[in-house]
C-alpha positions as YAML, in Angstrom:
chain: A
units: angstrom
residues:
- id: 1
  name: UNK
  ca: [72.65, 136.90, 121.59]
- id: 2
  name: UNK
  ca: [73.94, 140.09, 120.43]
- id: 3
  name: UNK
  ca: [72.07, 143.19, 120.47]
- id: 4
  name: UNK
  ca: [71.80, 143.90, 116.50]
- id: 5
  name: UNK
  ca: [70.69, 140.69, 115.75]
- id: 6
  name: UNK
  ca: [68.21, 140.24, 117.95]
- id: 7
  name: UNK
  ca: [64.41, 140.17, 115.72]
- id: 8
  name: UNK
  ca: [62.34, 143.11, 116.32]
- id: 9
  name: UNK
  ca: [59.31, 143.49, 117.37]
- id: 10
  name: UNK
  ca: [56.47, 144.55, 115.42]
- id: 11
  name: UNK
  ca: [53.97, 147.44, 116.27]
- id: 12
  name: UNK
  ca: [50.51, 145.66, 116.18]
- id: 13
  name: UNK
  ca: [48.11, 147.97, 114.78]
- id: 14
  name: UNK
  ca: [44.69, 149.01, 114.85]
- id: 15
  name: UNK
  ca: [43.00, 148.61, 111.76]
- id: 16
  name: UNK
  ca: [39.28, 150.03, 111.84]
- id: 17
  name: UNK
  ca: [36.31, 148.17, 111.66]
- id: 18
  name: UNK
  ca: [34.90, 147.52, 108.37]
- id: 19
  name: UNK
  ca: [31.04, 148.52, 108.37]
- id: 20
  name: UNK
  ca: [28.73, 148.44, 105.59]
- id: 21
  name: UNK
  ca: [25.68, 150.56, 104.88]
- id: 22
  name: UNK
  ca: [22.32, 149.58, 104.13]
- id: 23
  name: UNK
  ca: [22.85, 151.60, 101.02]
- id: 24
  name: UNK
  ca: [25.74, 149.87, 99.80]
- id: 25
  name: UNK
  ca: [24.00, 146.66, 100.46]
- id: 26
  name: UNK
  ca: [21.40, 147.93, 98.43]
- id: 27
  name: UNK
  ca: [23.57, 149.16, 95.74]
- id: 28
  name: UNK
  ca: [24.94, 145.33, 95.66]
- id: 29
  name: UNK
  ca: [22.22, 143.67, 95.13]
- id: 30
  name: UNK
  ca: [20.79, 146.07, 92.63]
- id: 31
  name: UNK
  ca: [23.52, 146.06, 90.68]
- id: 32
  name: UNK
  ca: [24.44, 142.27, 91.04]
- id: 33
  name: UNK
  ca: [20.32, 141.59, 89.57]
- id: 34
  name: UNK
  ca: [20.67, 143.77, 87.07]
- id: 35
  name: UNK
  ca: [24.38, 141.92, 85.76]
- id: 36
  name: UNK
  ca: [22.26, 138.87, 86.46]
- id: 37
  name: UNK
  ca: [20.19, 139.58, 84.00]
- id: 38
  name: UNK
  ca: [21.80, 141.22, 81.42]
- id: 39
  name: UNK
  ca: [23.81, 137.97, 81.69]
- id: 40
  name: UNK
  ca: [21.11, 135.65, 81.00]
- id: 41
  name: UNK
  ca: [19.57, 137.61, 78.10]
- id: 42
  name: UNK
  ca: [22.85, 138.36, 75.50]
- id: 43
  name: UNK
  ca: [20.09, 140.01, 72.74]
- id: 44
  name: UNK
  ca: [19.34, 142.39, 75.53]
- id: 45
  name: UNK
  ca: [23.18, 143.38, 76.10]
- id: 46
  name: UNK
  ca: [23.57, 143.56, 72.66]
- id: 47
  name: UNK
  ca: [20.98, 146.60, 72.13]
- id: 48
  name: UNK
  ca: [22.37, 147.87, 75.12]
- id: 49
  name: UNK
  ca: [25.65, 147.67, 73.23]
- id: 50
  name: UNK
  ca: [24.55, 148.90, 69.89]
- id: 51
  name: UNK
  ca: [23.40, 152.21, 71.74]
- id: 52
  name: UNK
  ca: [26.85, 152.58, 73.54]
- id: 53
  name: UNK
  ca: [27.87, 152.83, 69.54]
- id: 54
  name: UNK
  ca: [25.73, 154.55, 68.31]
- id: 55
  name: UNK
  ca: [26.24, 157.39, 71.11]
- id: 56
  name: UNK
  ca: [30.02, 157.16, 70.86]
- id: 57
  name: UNK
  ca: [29.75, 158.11, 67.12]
- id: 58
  name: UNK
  ca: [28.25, 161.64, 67.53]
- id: 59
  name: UNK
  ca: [30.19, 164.80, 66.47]
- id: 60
  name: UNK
  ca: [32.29, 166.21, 69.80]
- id: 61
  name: UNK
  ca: [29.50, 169.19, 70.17]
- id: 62
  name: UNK
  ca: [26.34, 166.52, 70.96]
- id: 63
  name: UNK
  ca: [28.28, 164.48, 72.98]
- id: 64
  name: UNK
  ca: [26.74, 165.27, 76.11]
- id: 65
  name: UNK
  ca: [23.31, 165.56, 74.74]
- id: 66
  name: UNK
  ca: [24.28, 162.30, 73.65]
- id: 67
  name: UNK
  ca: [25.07, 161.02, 76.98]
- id: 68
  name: UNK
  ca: [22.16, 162.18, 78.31]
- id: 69
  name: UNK
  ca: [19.56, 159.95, 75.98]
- id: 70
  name: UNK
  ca: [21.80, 157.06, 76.20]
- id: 71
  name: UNK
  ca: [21.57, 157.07, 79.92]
- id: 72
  name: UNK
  ca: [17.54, 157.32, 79.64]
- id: 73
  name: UNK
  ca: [17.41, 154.99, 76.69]
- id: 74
  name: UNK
  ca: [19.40, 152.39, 78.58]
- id: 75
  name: UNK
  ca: [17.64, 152.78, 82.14]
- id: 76
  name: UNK
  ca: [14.54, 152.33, 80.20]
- id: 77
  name: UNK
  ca: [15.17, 149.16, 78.73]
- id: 78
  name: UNK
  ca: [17.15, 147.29, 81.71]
- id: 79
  name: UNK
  ca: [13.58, 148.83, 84.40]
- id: 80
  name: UNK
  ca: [11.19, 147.56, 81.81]
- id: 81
  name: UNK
  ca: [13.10, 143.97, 81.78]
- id: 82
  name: UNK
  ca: [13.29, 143.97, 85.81]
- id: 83
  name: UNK
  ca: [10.16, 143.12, 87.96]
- id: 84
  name: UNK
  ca: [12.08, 143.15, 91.01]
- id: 85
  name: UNK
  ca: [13.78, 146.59, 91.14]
- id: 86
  name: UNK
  ca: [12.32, 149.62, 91.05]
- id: 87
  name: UNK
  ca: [12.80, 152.29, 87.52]
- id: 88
  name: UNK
  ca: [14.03, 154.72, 90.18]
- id: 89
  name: UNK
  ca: [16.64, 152.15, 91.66]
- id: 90
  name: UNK
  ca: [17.75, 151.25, 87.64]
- id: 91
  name: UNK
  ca: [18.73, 155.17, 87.49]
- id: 92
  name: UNK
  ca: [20.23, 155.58, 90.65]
- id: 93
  name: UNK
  ca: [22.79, 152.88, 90.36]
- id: 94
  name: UNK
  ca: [23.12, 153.28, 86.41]
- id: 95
  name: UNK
  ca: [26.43, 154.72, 86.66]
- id: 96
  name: UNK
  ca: [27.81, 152.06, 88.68]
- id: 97
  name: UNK
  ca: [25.73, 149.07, 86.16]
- id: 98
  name: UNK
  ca: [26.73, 150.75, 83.25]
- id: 99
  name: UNK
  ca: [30.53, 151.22, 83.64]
- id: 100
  name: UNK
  ca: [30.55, 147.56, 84.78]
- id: 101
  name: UNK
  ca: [29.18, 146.72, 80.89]
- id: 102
  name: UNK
  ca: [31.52, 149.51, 79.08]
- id: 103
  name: UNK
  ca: [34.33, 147.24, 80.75]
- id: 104
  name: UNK
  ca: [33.82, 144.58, 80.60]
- id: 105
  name: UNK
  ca: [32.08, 144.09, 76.68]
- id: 106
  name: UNK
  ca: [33.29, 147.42, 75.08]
- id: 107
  name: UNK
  ca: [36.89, 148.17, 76.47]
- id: 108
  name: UNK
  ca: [37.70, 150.15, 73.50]
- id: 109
  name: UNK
  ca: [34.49, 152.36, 72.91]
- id: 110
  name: UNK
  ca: [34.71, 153.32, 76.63]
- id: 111
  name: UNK
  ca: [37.03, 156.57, 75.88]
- id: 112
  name: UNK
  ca: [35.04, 157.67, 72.70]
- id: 113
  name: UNK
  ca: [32.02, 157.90, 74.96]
- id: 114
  name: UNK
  ca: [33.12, 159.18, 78.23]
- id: 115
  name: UNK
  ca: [36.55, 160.81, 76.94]
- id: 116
  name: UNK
  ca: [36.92, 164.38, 75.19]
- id: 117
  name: UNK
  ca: [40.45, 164.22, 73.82]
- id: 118
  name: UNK
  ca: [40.33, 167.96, 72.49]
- id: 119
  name: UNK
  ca: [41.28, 169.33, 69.31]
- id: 120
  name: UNK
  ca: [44.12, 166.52, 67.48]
- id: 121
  name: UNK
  ca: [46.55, 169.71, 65.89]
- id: 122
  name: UNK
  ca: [49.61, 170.22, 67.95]
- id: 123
  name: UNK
  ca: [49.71, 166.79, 69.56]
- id: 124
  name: UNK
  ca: [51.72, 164.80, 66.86]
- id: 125
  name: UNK
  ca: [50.00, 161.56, 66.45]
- id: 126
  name: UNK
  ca: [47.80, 162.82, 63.39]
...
């Protein structure tokens, strides 16, 4: 066989070793109950969707003061609907829960709530 067409051989290569935390464990399964259960009760999700709205519709100035009671608002009503995970676990993983439902249900409110566009003048799509 000639020397330029003879295959080459690949380079194995180390890949590391995939480890998880107990933390990220924990994260999972808190976050995965919490989905569970928002799943099972849609009138539940849908208050939980209604104040996604309703905090996406304030002026630009109480935006984050808006943010800031929908996050307690929320957590309060997914802790007092879970018996298995703690009020303190609800908030912890809230940001991870909560962008799962913005997603998922409200694909279109998620840059009203999160985004600040800035002033419209001088960008040409008025």
């Amino acid at each position: 066989m000639d020397i330029k067409n003879q295959p080459e051989k690949i380079p194995e290569r180390k890949l590391p070793e995939f480890k998880i935390t107990k933390e990220q464990i924990q994260e999972m399964k808190t976050t995965s109950a919490i989905l569970n259960m928002l799943a099972d009760n849609p009138d539940l999700t849908k208050r939980i969707a209604e104040a996604f709205v309703k905090a996406s519709s304030v002026k630009m100035e109480n935006r984050v003061y808006a943010r800031l009671k929908l996050k307690e608002h929320v957590t309060k009503i997914v802790a007092e609907k879970m018996k298995d995970i703690s009020p303190d676990q609800v908030e912890r993983y809230y940001p991870i829960w909560s962008n799962i439902i913005i997603r998922v249900n409200m694909p279109h409110i998620f840059t009203n709530i999160w985004a600040d566009p800035g002033p419209v003048f001088g960008r040409g799509f008025e």
